Structure formats: structure tokens, C-alpha cells
Amino acid sequence: MGRVTAQRPVSRIDGEQRRTRPDTVVVEEPLEIRVNGTPLAVTMRTPGSDVELAQGFLLTEGIIADRADIASIRYCNSVDDNGVNTYNVLDVDLAAGVFLPDTGIERNFYTTSSCGVCGKASLDAIRQRTRHSPATDTVRVPAATIAELPDRLRAAQRVFETTGGLHAAGLFTRTGELLAIKEDVGRHNAVDKLIGWATEQNRVPLRGSILLVSGRASFELAQKAVMAGIPILAAVSAPSSLAIDLAHDTGLTLIGFLRGTTMNIYTHSDRITRFDLLNRARTLPVPCGQYD
């Protein structure tokens, strides 16, 4: 829709020089998600992939299990002062036999771009029971493959190059192939868009996959990974204590501080195998008297 970035004037100071010029910034607008005509949530997001965002949100909230649980998704006729559709309201019709949980409307939560769980009544309300538990996933991934993922994610961040103001979430195969990437002003939105993409592609549960996020690993991001059946969540920054606790309890492998060849594996480290021993051996000095 061409609303991902916008131009704003900025006064730039460089030493003793000062000049005014246009700056490219990321767009942030509200998106209201309605289910069967009833308002459910509002999130501040970067426009684009809104249908995927709604699908991912509903799946990670436990309202749907897969794409078949949705009958239709459409933009409502929400207009601005000039009568132009803002494309900021989505209405999702659930399939026959699929109903909102009793707690869904009562929570009536508001989601900001920095914290997707703000406003939820209690910790128990957000510990959803996943229908796609990663606990039984037997995938194994070499540490060397994990180490390569941040560079691959960064290279694919197109909007970040022009704004510097977006979070990214990437979905990778066990061999490090990038399946999809989503960017958003909110890290939880980027993950929802990614999981929504997988839902649309009928890939859920995401067995054998790796989710990489560009920032920290919060409780909510760990929850979303678990709800989608993702066995490995990696972040370039720190995880929270609740994220670690949730990952431990649900069988999720949680990696933090993924930078270069270093990483911290907080839970279920058996899924990450060591760097290639042959390559490592070639970098070590050969003791005196030993030859190939």
C-alpha cells in the first residue's frame, strides 16, 4: 500500500553545521482486529502484511489452530476525514464451529508496538495451551548454522536500510535457508506477521524450523514460538527470565546473545550441536611430533 515509510523534516546538526532536510522514517499506525464483527484488539503496527498479522495474532492467542479455522478476512470501510479508506480495521470471520474463547472479549487488551502483553489481566491468561507443542521435535542444528543466521536476516531487511527503525523476524529451515522475513515497528508484530505467513501457507505447526528475532527475546515472543510449534527461538539480544521459564517448561530451545560465533543457549541445548570438529581441528596448532 506504499505506507511503510514516510518523509518528515529533520534538523541535522553535524559539529557546527546545521541544516534541514527530509528524513525517511517508518510508519506507525493502529490496526484494529475484529472477529465476527466484534472488536478484539488494537495494535500499533507498520502497515503491510496486515492479513498475515491478524492470522498470526489469532493463532498465537489460541483462537485458531490453522487457516481452515478462518472463513474470510477483509478490510472494513473505515474512512478518514476525507472519506478515504484508512485500511486500519480488519474483520475476521471464523469458520463454522470455531468460537472465541470466553476470556477473549473480557480481556479487551490494547497492544502497543513495544509490549504485546500489556493490559492482559494476569500471567495465567497468557500461558496459552498450545496445540502444536515443540517438546517432541527432534530437530538438531549445528551451532555453525545458527551463527550464520543474523547476517542472513540483516541482509534481507530492505526497509531497515532506509529507516533504521524496524524490528525483523526471520523463519529459517534447519539448514539455514531463509523461508520468510517480516519487518515491523513492533517486534511482536513482526513475529505475528511471520507466523501468519506460515498459517496462510499451511506450514503450521512449524516443525524443524528456527525463528530469529532482531532484538531481545521476551516472554511473548517465546509464547508465540510455542503456539506455532517452532522448536528453536534465537535472539541477537537478551532473553527475559519469564521467556526462559516458559521455554524450559514447553520444550522450546531458547538462544540469546547470538553474535558472531558466540551464543548463550538457555534451554534444551541438546538441539544445538557443536561446530564442525574437522574445521575446528584445522585451526588448532599441531603438537610436536604429530602429523596428518
XYZ file of C-alpha atoms in Angstrom:
292
model
C 0.000 0.000 0.000
C 3.021 2.269 -0.059
C 2.660 3.346 3.570
C 5.619 1.579 5.115
C 7.782 4.716 5.171
C 7.128 8.444 5.262
C 9.099 11.660 4.840
C 9.475 14.087 7.740
C 11.641 17.235 8.005
C 14.585 16.978 10.376
C 17.175 19.492 11.594
C 20.552 17.789 11.442
C 23.485 19.060 13.456
C 26.974 17.971 12.457
C 29.538 19.761 14.572
C 28.975 23.474 13.955
C 26.878 22.871 10.854
C 23.104 22.742 10.954
C 20.747 22.080 8.063
C 17.161 20.992 7.475
C 16.438 18.067 5.209
C 13.777 15.362 4.712
C 14.259 12.132 6.613
C 12.758 8.726 5.847
C 11.002 7.275 8.885
C 8.990 4.127 9.474
C 5.204 4.485 9.551
C 3.293 3.509 12.682
C -0.495 3.292 12.578
C -3.169 1.471 14.589
C -4.749 -1.726 13.321
C -7.999 -2.862 14.888
C -8.699 -6.571 14.629
C -12.350 -7.582 14.803
C -13.622 -11.140 14.979
C -17.106 -11.821 13.660
C -17.727 -8.083 13.796
C -16.677 -7.715 17.448
C -13.583 -5.610 18.262
C -10.920 -7.833 19.804
C -7.619 -5.950 19.826
C -5.772 -2.876 18.627
C -2.087 -2.987 17.795
C 0.262 -0.222 16.692
C 1.963 -1.601 13.621
C 3.767 -0.785 10.401
C 1.187 -1.150 7.581
C 1.703 -4.126 5.314
C 1.069 -7.857 5.697
C -1.983 -6.952 7.793
C -3.870 -10.124 6.901
C -0.873 -12.199 7.926
C -0.571 -10.143 11.117
C -4.193 -10.871 12.026
C -3.822 -14.580 11.294
C -0.631 -14.855 13.298
C -2.160 -12.942 16.191
C -5.231 -15.181 16.302
C -3.124 -18.332 16.128
C -0.686 -17.272 18.843
C -3.609 -16.262 21.041
C -5.084 -19.734 20.685
C -8.215 -18.555 18.879
C -7.431 -20.526 15.716
C -5.268 -23.597 15.094
C -4.765 -23.226 11.331
C -6.007 -21.418 8.219
C -9.077 -23.655 7.964
C -10.468 -22.009 11.116
C -10.932 -18.735 9.192
C -13.758 -18.238 6.734
C -12.733 -14.786 5.475
C -10.651 -11.700 6.260
C -11.456 -8.273 4.871
C -10.770 -4.602 5.494
C -13.697 -2.747 6.967
C -14.799 0.532 5.429
C -13.001 2.704 7.978
C -12.524 6.152 6.456
C -10.604 9.303 7.339
C -11.883 12.892 7.311
C -11.645 12.919 3.519
C -13.703 9.749 3.111
C -10.674 7.632 2.122
C -10.367 4.100 3.476
C -7.598 4.007 6.067
C -7.124 0.230 5.826
C -6.722 0.228 9.591
C -9.588 -2.128 10.514
C -9.681 -5.844 9.684
C -12.704 -8.061 10.239
C -12.085 -11.787 10.555
C -14.976 -14.223 10.160
C -14.308 -17.542 11.856
C -15.276 -20.790 10.178
C -18.400 -22.617 11.260
C -17.890 -24.306 14.597
C -14.974 -22.065 15.647
C -15.750 -19.751 18.536
C -13.989 -17.078 20.538
C -12.865 -18.257 23.976
C -14.839 -16.862 26.886
C -11.840 -14.827 28.053
C -11.200 -13.302 24.636
C -13.598 -10.382 24.782
C -13.274 -9.832 28.525
C -9.557 -9.131 28.197
C -10.204 -6.399 25.598
C -6.488 -5.727 25.539
C -4.653 -2.908 23.806
C -1.344 -3.857 22.245
C 1.452 -1.319 21.801
C 4.414 -1.637 19.460
C 6.787 -2.215 22.367
C 4.837 -4.642 24.538
C 2.329 -7.076 23.149
C 1.152 -8.387 26.505
C 0.465 -5.047 28.213
C -3.053 -4.941 29.606
C -3.628 -8.662 29.953
C -5.188 -9.495 33.268
C -2.686 -11.989 34.633
C 0.209 -14.252 33.802
C -2.154 -17.230 33.719
C -4.195 -15.540 30.974
C -1.232 -15.543 28.599
C 0.090 -19.034 29.296
C -1.937 -20.499 26.465
C -2.130 -24.213 25.890
C -0.531 -24.779 22.545
C -1.970 -27.268 20.096
C 1.451 -27.531 18.431
C 3.890 -28.249 21.256
C 7.584 -28.150 20.246
C 8.533 -30.534 23.072
C 8.629 -33.629 20.866
C 10.512 -32.002 17.977
C 13.779 -33.909 17.469
C 15.445 -31.411 15.119
C 19.205 -30.935 15.524
C 21.035 -27.890 14.154
C 24.811 -27.262 14.087
C 25.922 -24.214 16.040
C 27.733 -23.045 12.907
C 24.398 -22.839 11.067
C 22.822 -20.833 13.895
C 25.796 -18.437 13.862
C 25.216 -17.569 10.200
C 21.561 -16.554 10.622
C 21.919 -12.938 11.891
C 23.901 -11.905 8.806
C 21.325 -13.540 6.532
C 18.490 -11.785 8.352
C 20.225 -8.420 8.241
C 20.915 -8.733 4.507
C 17.206 -9.297 3.852
C 15.963 -6.270 5.836
C 15.003 -3.947 2.994
C 13.032 -1.317 4.915
C 15.565 -1.168 7.746
C 18.152 0.021 5.253
C 16.190 3.235 4.647
C 14.783 3.890 8.124
C 16.891 2.101 10.726
C 13.747 1.821 12.820
C 12.285 -1.626 12.322
C 12.442 -4.962 14.085
C 12.768 -8.088 11.987
C 11.762 -11.716 12.405
C 13.048 -14.434 10.120
C 11.986 -18.038 9.701
C 14.719 -20.477 8.705
C 14.976 -24.167 7.894
C 17.247 -26.463 9.867
C 19.923 -25.956 7.176
C 19.783 -22.151 7.452
C 17.631 -21.407 4.411
C 15.561 -18.243 4.856
C 11.904 -19.080 4.274
C 10.413 -15.670 5.053
C 11.194 -12.384 6.759
C 8.849 -9.756 8.196
C 9.627 -6.273 9.482
C 7.578 -4.087 11.796
C 7.921 -1.280 14.301
C 6.856 -3.812 16.938
C 8.862 -6.993 17.414
C 5.755 -8.958 18.369
C 4.001 -7.763 15.192
C 6.921 -8.932 13.065
C 6.624 -12.394 14.616
C 2.841 -12.456 14.174
C 3.231 -11.491 10.509
C 5.727 -14.303 10.063
C 3.530 -16.888 11.756
C 0.553 -15.550 9.806
C 2.516 -16.123 6.604
C 3.160 -19.696 7.692
C -0.520 -20.109 8.550
C -1.528 -18.913 5.084
C 0.948 -21.383 3.569
C -0.431 -24.239 5.708
C 3.000 -24.729 7.289
C 1.801 -24.711 10.899
C 2.999 -26.455 13.006
C 6.462 -25.220 12.087
C 8.369 -28.371 12.932
C 12.112 -28.335 12.408
C 12.279 -24.560 11.960
C 14.239 -21.720 13.555
C 12.793 -18.323 14.478
C 15.308 -15.474 14.679
C 14.384 -12.062 16.083
C 16.492 -8.940 15.743
C 16.082 -7.736 19.343
C 15.538 -9.297 22.723
C 13.552 -12.449 23.455
C 10.585 -11.527 25.626
C 8.031 -13.847 27.222
C 5.527 -13.052 24.489
C 7.872 -13.954 21.656
C 8.626 -17.269 23.339
C 4.898 -17.855 23.729
C 4.272 -17.147 20.052
C 7.009 -19.586 19.032
C 5.500 -22.281 21.240
C 1.977 -21.667 19.924
C 3.219 -22.142 16.342
C 5.213 -25.291 17.135
C 8.605 -23.681 16.495
C 11.329 -25.672 18.304
C 14.150 -23.079 18.283
C 13.944 -19.352 19.069
C 17.124 -17.289 18.705
C 17.663 -13.616 19.501
C 20.602 -11.306 18.979
C 19.977 -9.756 22.388
C 18.993 -10.918 25.862
C 16.046 -13.093 26.885
C 13.876 -12.294 29.885
C 13.553 -14.560 32.910
C 9.939 -15.388 32.029
C 10.923 -16.262 28.463
C 13.497 -18.690 29.835
C 10.994 -20.211 32.260
C 8.380 -20.661 29.534
C 10.918 -22.156 27.119
C 12.076 -24.614 29.764
C 8.532 -25.712 30.595
C 7.356 -26.119 26.993
C 10.351 -27.753 25.298
C 11.495 -24.651 23.379
C 15.200 -24.172 22.709
C 15.981 -20.543 23.571
C 19.166 -18.835 22.366
C 20.260 -15.326 23.302
C 23.170 -13.006 22.551
C 23.657 -14.595 19.141
C 26.613 -12.622 17.840
C 29.288 -13.950 15.540
C 30.275 -17.425 16.683
C 29.113 -16.869 20.268
C 25.691 -17.578 21.727
C 24.033 -18.443 25.027
C 21.735 -21.472 24.969
C 19.361 -21.111 27.901
C 17.108 -24.135 27.476
C 17.108 -27.527 25.747
C 20.645 -27.144 24.418
C 20.666 -30.707 23.066
C 19.110 -29.435 19.829
C 22.257 -27.414 19.051
C 25.254 -29.498 18.022
C 28.841 -28.297 18.168
C 30.728 -26.508 15.436
C 32.235 -28.764 12.807
C 35.059 -30.528 14.620
C 37.106 -31.032 11.460
C 37.159 -27.310 10.675
C 37.929 -26.567 14.295
C 40.805 -29.032 14.343
C 42.376 -27.358 11.339
C 42.601 -24.094 13.253
C 44.409 -25.664 16.226
C 48.191 -25.952 16.394
C 49.517 -29.450 15.775
C 51.508 -30.725 18.773
C 55.163 -31.527 18.132
C 55.676 -34.976 16.678
C 52.119 -35.299 15.328
C 51.424 -35.257 11.608
C 48.400 -35.733 9.354
